Tab-separated table of C-alpha atoms in Angstrom:
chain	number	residue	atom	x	y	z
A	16	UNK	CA	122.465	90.205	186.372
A	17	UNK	CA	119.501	87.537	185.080
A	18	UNK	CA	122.532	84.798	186.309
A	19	UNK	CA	122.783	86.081	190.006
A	20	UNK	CA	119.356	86.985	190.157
A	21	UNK	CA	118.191	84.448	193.042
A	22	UNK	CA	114.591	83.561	193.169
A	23	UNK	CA	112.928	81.893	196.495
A	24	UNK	CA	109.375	80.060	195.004
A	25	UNK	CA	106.565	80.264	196.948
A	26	UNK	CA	106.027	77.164	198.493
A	27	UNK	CA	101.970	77.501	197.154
A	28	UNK	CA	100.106	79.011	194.720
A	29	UNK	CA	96.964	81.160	195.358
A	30	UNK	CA	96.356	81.373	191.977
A	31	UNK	CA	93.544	78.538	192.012
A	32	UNK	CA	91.534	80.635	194.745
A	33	UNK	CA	91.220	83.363	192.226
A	34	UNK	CA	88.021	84.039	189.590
A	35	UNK	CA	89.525	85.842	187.041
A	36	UNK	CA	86.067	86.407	185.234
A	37	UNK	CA	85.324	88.918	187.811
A	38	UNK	CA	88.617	90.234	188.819
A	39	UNK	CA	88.312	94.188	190.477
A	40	UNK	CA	91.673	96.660	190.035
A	41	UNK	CA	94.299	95.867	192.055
A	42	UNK	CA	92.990	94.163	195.234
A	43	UNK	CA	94.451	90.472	194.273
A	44	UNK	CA	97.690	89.944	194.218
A	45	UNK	CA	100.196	87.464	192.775
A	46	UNK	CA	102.591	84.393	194.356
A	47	UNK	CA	105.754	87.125	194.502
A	48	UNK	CA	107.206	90.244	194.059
A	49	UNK	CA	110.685	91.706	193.552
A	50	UNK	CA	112.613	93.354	196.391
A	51	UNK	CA	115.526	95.167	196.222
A	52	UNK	CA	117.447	97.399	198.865
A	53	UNK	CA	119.421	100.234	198.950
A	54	UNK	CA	121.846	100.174	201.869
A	55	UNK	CA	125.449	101.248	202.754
A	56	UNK	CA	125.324	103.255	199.501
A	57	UNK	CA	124.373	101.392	196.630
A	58	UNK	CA	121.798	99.204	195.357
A	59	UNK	CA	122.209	95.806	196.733
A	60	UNK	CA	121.292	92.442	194.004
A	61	UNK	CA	117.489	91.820	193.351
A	62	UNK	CA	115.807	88.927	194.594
A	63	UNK	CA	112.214	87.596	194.531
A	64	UNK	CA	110.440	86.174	196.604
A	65	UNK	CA	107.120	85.263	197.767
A	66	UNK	CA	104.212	88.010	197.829
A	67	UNK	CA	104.531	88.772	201.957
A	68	UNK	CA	104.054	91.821	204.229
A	69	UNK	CA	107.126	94.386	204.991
A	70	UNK	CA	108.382	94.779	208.311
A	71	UNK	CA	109.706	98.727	209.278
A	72	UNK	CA	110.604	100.522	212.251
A	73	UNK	CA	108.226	103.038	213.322
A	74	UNK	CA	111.139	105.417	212.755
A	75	UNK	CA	111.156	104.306	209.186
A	76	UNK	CA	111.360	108.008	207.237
A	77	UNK	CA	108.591	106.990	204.503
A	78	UNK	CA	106.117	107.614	207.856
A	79	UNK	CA	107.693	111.354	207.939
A	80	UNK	CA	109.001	112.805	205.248
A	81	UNK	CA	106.985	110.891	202.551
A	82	UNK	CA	110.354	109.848	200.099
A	83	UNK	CA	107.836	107.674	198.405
A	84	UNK	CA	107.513	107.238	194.512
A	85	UNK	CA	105.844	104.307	191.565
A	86	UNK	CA	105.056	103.648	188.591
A	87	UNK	CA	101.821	101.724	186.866
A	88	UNK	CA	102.131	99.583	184.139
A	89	UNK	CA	100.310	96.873	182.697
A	90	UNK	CA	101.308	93.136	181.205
A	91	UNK	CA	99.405	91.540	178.097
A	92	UNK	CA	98.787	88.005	177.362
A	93	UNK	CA	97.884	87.534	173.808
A	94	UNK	CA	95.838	85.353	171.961
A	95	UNK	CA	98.603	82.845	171.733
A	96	UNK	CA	99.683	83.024	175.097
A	97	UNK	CA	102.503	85.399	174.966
A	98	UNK	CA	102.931	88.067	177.089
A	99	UNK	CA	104.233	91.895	176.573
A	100	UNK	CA	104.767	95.097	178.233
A	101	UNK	CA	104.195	98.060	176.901
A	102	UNK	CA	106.583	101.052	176.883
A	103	UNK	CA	108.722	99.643	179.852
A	104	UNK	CA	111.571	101.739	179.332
A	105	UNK	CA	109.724	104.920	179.532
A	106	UNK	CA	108.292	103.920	183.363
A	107	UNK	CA	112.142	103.221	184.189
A	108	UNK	CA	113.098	106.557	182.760
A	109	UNK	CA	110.167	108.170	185.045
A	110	UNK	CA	110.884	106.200	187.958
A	111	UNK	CA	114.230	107.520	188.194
A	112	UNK	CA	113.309	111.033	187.230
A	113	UNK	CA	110.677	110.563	190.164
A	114	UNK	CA	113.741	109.186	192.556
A	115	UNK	CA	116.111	112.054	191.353
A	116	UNK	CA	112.970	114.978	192.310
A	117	UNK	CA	112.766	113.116	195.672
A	118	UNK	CA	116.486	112.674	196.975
A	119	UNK	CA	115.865	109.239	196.397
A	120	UNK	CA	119.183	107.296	194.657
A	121	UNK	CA	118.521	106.034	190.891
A	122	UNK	CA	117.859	102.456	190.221
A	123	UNK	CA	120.123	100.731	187.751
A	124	UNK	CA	118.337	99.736	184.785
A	125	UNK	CA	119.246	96.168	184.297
A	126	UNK	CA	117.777	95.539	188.072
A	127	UNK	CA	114.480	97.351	186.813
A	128	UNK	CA	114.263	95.554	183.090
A	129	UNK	CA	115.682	91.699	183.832
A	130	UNK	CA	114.139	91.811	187.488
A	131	UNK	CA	110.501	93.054	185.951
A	132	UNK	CA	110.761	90.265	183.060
A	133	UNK	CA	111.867	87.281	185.701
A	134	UNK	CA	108.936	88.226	187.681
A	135	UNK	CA	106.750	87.771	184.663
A	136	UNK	CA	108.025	85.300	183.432
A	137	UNK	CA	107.260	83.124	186.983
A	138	UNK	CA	104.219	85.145	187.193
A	139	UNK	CA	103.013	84.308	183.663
A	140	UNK	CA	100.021	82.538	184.179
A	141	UNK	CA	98.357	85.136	186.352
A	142	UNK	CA	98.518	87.503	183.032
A	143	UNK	CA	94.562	87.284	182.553
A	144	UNK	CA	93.673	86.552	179.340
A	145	UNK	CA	90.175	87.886	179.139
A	146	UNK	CA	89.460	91.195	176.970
A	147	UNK	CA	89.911	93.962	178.652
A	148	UNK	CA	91.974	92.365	181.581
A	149	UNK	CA	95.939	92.526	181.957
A	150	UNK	CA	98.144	91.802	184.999
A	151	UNK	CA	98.370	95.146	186.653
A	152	UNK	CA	102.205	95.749	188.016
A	153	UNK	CA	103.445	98.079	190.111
A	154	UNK	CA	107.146	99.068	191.101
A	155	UNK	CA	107.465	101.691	193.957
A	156	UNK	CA	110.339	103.108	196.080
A	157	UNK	CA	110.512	104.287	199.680
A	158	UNK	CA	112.620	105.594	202.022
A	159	UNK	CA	113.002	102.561	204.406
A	160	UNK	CA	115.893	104.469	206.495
A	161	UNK	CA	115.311	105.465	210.185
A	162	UNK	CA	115.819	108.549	211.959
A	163	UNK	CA	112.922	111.758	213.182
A	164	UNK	CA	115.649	114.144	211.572
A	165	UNK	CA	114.498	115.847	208.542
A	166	UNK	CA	116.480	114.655	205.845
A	167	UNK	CA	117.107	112.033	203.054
A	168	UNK	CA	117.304	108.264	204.459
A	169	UNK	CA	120.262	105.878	203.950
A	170	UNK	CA	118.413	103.185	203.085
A	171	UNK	CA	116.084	102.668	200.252
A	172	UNK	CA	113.646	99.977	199.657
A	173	UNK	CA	112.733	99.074	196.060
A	174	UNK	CA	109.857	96.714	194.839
A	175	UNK	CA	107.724	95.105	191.882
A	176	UNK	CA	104.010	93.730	193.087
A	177	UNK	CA	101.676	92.549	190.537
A	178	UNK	CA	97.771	92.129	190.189
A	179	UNK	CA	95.369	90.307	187.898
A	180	UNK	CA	93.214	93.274	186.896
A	181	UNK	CA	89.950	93.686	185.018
A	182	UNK	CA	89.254	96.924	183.704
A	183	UNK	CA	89.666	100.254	185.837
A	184	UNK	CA	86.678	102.263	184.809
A	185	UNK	CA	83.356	100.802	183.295
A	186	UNK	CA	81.294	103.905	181.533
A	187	UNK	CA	81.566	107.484	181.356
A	188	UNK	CA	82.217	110.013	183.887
A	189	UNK	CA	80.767	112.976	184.670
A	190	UNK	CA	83.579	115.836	186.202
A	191	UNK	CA	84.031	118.858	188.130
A	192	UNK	CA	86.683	121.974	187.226
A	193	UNK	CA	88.076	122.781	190.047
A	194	UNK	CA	88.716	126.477	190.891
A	195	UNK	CA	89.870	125.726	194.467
A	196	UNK	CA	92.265	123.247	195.173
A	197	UNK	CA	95.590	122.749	193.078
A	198	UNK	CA	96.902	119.219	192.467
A	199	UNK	CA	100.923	120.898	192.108
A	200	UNK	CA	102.189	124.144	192.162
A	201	UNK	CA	105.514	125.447	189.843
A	202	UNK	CA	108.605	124.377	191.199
A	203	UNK	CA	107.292	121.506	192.546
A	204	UNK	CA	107.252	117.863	192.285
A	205	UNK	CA	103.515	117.356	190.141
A	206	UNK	CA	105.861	115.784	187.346
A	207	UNK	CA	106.655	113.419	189.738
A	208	UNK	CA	104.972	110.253	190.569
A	209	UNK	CA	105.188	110.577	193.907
A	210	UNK	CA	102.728	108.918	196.324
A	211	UNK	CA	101.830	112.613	197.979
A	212	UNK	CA	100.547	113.894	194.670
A	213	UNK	CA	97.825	111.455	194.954
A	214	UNK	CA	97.221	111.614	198.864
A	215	UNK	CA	96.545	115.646	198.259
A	216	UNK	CA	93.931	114.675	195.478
A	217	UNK	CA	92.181	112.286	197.733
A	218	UNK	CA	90.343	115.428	199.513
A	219	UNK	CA	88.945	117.742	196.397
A	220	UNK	CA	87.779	114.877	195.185
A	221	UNK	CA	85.667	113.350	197.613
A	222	UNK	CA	83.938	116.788	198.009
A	223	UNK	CA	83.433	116.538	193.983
A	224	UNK	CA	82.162	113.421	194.923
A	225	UNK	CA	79.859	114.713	197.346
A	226	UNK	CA	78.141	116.618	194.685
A	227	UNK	CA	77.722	113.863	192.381
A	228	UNK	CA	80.566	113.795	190.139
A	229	UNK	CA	83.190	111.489	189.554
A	230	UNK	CA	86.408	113.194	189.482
A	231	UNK	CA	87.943	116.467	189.436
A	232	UNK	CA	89.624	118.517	186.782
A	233	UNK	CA	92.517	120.011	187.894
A	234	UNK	CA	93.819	123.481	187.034
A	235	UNK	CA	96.333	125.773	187.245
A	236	UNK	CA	97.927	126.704	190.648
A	237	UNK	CA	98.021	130.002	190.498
A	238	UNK	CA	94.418	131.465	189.220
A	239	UNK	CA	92.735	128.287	188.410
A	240	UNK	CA	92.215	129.630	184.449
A	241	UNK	CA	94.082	126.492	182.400
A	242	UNK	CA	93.054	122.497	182.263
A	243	UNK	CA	96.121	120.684	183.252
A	244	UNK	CA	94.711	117.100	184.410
A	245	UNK	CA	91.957	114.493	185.038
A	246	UNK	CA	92.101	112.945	188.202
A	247	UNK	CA	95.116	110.847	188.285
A	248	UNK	CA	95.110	111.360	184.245
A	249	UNK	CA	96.136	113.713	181.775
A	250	UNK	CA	93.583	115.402	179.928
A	251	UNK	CA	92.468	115.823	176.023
A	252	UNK	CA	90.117	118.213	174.873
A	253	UNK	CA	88.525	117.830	170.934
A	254	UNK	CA	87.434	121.020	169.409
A	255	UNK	CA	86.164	120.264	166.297
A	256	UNK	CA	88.108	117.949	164.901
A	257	UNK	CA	91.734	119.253	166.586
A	258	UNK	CA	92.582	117.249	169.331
A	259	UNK	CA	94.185	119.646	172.778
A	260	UNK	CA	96.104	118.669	175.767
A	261	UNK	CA	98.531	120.685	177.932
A	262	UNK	CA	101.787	121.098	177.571
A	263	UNK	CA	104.249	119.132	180.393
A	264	UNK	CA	105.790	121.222	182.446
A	265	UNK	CA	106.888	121.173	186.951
A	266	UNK	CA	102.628	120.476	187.234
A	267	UNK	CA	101.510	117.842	184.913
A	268	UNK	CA	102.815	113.535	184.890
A	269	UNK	CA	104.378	113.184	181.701
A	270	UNK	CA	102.092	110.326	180.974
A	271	UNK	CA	102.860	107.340	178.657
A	272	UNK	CA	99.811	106.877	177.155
A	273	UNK	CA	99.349	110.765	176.465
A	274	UNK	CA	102.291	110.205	174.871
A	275	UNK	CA	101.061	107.403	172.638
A	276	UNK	CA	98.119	109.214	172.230
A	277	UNK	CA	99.758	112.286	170.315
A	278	UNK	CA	101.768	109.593	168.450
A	279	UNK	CA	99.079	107.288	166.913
A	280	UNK	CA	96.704	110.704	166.496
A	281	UNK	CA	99.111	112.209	164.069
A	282	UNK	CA	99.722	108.632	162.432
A	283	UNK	CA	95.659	108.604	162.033
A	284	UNK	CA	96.012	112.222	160.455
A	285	UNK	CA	93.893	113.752	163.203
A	286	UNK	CA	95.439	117.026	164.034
A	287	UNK	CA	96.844	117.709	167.460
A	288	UNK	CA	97.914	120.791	169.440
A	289	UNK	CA	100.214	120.843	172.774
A	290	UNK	CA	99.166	124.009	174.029
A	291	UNK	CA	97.662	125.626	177.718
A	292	UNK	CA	93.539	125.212	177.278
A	293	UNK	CA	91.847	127.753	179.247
A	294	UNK	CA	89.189	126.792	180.972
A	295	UNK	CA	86.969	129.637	179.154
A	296	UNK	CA	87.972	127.890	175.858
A	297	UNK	CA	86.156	125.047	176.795
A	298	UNK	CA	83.244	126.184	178.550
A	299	UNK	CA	82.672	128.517	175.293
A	300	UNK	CA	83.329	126.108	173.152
A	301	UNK	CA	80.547	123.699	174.721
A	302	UNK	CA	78.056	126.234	174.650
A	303	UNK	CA	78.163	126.754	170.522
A	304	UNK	CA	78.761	123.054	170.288
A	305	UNK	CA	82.605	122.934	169.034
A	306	UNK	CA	83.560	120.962	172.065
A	307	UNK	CA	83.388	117.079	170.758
A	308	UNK	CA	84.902	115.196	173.217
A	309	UNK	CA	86.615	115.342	176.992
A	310	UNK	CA	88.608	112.318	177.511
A	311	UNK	CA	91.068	111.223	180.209
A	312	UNK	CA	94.068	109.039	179.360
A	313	UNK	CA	96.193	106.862	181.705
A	314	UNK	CA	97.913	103.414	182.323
A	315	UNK	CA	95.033	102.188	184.405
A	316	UNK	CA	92.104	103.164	182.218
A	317	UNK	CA	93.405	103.861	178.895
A	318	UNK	CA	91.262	106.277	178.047
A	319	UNK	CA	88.060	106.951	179.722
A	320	UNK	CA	85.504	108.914	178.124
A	321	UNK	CA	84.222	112.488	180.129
A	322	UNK	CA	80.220	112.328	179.723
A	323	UNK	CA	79.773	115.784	181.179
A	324	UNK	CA	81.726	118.711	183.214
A	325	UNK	CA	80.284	120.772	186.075
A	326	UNK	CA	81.909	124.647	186.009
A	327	UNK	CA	80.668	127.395	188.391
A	328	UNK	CA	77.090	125.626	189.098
A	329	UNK	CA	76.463	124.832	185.590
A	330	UNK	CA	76.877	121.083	184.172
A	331	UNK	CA	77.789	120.876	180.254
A	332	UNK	CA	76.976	117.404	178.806
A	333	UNK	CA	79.547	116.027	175.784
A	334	UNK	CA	77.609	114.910	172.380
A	335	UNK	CA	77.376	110.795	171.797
A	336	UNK	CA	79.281	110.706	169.055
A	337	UNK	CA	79.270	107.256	166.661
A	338	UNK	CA	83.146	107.364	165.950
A	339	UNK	CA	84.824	109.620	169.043
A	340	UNK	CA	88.565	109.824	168.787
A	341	UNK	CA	88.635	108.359	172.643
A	342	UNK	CA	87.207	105.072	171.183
A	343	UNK	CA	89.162	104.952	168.115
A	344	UNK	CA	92.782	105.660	169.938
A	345	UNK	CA	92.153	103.317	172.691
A	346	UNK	CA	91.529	100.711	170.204
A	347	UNK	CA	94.471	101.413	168.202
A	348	UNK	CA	96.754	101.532	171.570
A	349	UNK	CA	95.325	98.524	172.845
A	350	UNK	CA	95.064	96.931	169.927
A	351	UNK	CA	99.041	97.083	170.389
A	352	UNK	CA	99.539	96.007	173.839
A	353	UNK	CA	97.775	93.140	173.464
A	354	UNK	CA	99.458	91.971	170.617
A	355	UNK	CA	96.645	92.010	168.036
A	356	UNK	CA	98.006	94.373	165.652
A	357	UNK	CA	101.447	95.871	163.652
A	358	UNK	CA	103.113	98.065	166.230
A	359	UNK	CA	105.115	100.438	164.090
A	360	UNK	CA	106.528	102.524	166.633
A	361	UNK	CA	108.369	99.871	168.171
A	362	UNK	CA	106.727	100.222	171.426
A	363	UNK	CA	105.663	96.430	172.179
A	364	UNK	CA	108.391	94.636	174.640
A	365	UNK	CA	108.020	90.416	174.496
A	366	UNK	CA	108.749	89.202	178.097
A	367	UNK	CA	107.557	85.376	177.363
């Protein structure tokens, strides 16, 4: 496909208008992007082409019936100047499990893997190469078809955008449990990365916001007893010195860095359980001081350390601990991405 691929340069750059010593998450954005469309029944050739707005009908079915999924990932320019993805195979793999949940049709995975590494490749040098910074990309599908009738569209839209990121979080956060609102229910499409997963978490959490926390966590649908996520994260819990997070299942992202997590944690001999977590089990175990850590792990962040949880009225502050496993497995995973250690699992991907 890399031969037919065609590729329309931006006629300018913007990249000299940009300070990337003080670069915030995702609000600049890069000379192009991929497009790709779906239309008479099959995915038509990528192309890329300048960074520009989309044009839709009002009609357009993404405004109705919300057939709208993406994926986060993250490119790393090394020391050297090269630069590497991390994992991109697993993102495709979600994307089209995402697409599949959604009635939306699966995306061949040559246009996802040579389209995503000609992009960075012409996009190279707006990979930051500051610590802590990365060139934050994002590919997301709609439904681009037309029609008011409730049903799948016919036509698809498919594209890669990309932006020169510093880091998501900065510091701890303090959290609330929820025991009223559900992020997903059984049977439904939580496991999928769909964009009305995160509108429904917009809500709960400005009300946790409201009473000074940061984010919610969210638990079970049914009688809010089990830990499933944190904010748009998944969740680890460290009781002593085991390390906890929920099982995936119809309710919970099956997260690539959770992934990696459980991975490099049983190649650092710490031991690790999938299992549910009650909520109880971690209340009880902060109050006799067996709960070590609360940590949240995703693309964006990484990891991002949980200073203190808020449960029924009560707030439970986390120990400061000298060597936390949240510091420790972010450095390992990072020290990965960016190219500044052995990656024995094979996860590293060279793009340039």
């Amino acid at each position: 496909m890399a031969n037919t691929l065609v590729v329309e340069k931006a006629k300018t750059s913007k990249i000299h208008e940009v300070d990337f010593d003080n670069l915030s998450f995702g609000s600049t954005y890069t000379d192009h992007m991929l497009v790709c469309d779906y239309v008479n029944g099959e995915w038509k050739a990528p192309k890329i082409v300048p960074y520009q707005p989309i044009s839709l009908d009002p009609s357009a079915k993404i405004f109705h019936y919300g057939q709208s999924i993406f994926e986060g990932m993250k490119a790393y320019k090394d020391r050297d100047g090269g630069v590497w993805l991390f994992r991109p195979l697993e993102n495709f793999k979600r994307l089209n499990k995402s697409a599949k949940r959604l009635a939306i049709p699966e995306l061949p995975e040559a246009y996802f893997m040579e389209g995503l590494t000609t992009l960075l490749q012409l996009e190279r040098d707006w990979v930051p190469q500051n610590p802590g910074s990365s060139l934050y990309v994002r590919p997301f599908m709609f439904a681009s078809g037309t029609g008011f009738h409730a049903s799948p569209a016919d036509e698809y839209k498919f594209i890669i955008a990309c932006a020169p990121s510093g880091a998501y979080f900065s510091g701890k956060v303090k959290v609330l449990i929820e025991e009223t609102y559900s992020r997903a229910a059984n049977g439904g499409v939580g496991y999928a990365k769909a964009g009305g997963n995160y509108a429904g978490q917009f809500y709960p959490t400005q009300l946790a916001v409201e009473k000074g926390y940061q984010q919610v966590i969210w638990t079970d649908d049914n009688n809010h007893e089990f830990i499933e996520e944190a904010g748009a994260m998944n969740v680890f819990v460290r009781i002593n010195d085991t390390l906890i997070t929920a099982p995936t299942n119809d309710r919970i992202l099956d997260g690539v860095t959770r992934k990696s997590i459980l991975d490099i944690a049983k190649s650092e001999g710490i031991a690790t359980e999938v299992r549910k977590i009650s909520v109880k089990e971690v209340v009880e175990a902060a109050k006799n001081g067996s709960l070590k850590e609360l940590f949240g792990a995703g693309t964006a962040a990484v990891v991002s350390p949980i200073a203190a949880f808020g449960y029924q009225g009560v707030d439970y502050d986390l120990p400061e601990l000298e060597n936390s496993y949240a510091s420790l497995l972010k450095q390992r995973i990072t020290d990965i991405q960016y190219n500044r250690a052995e990656d024995k699992f094979g996860w590293r991907y060279k793009v340039i």
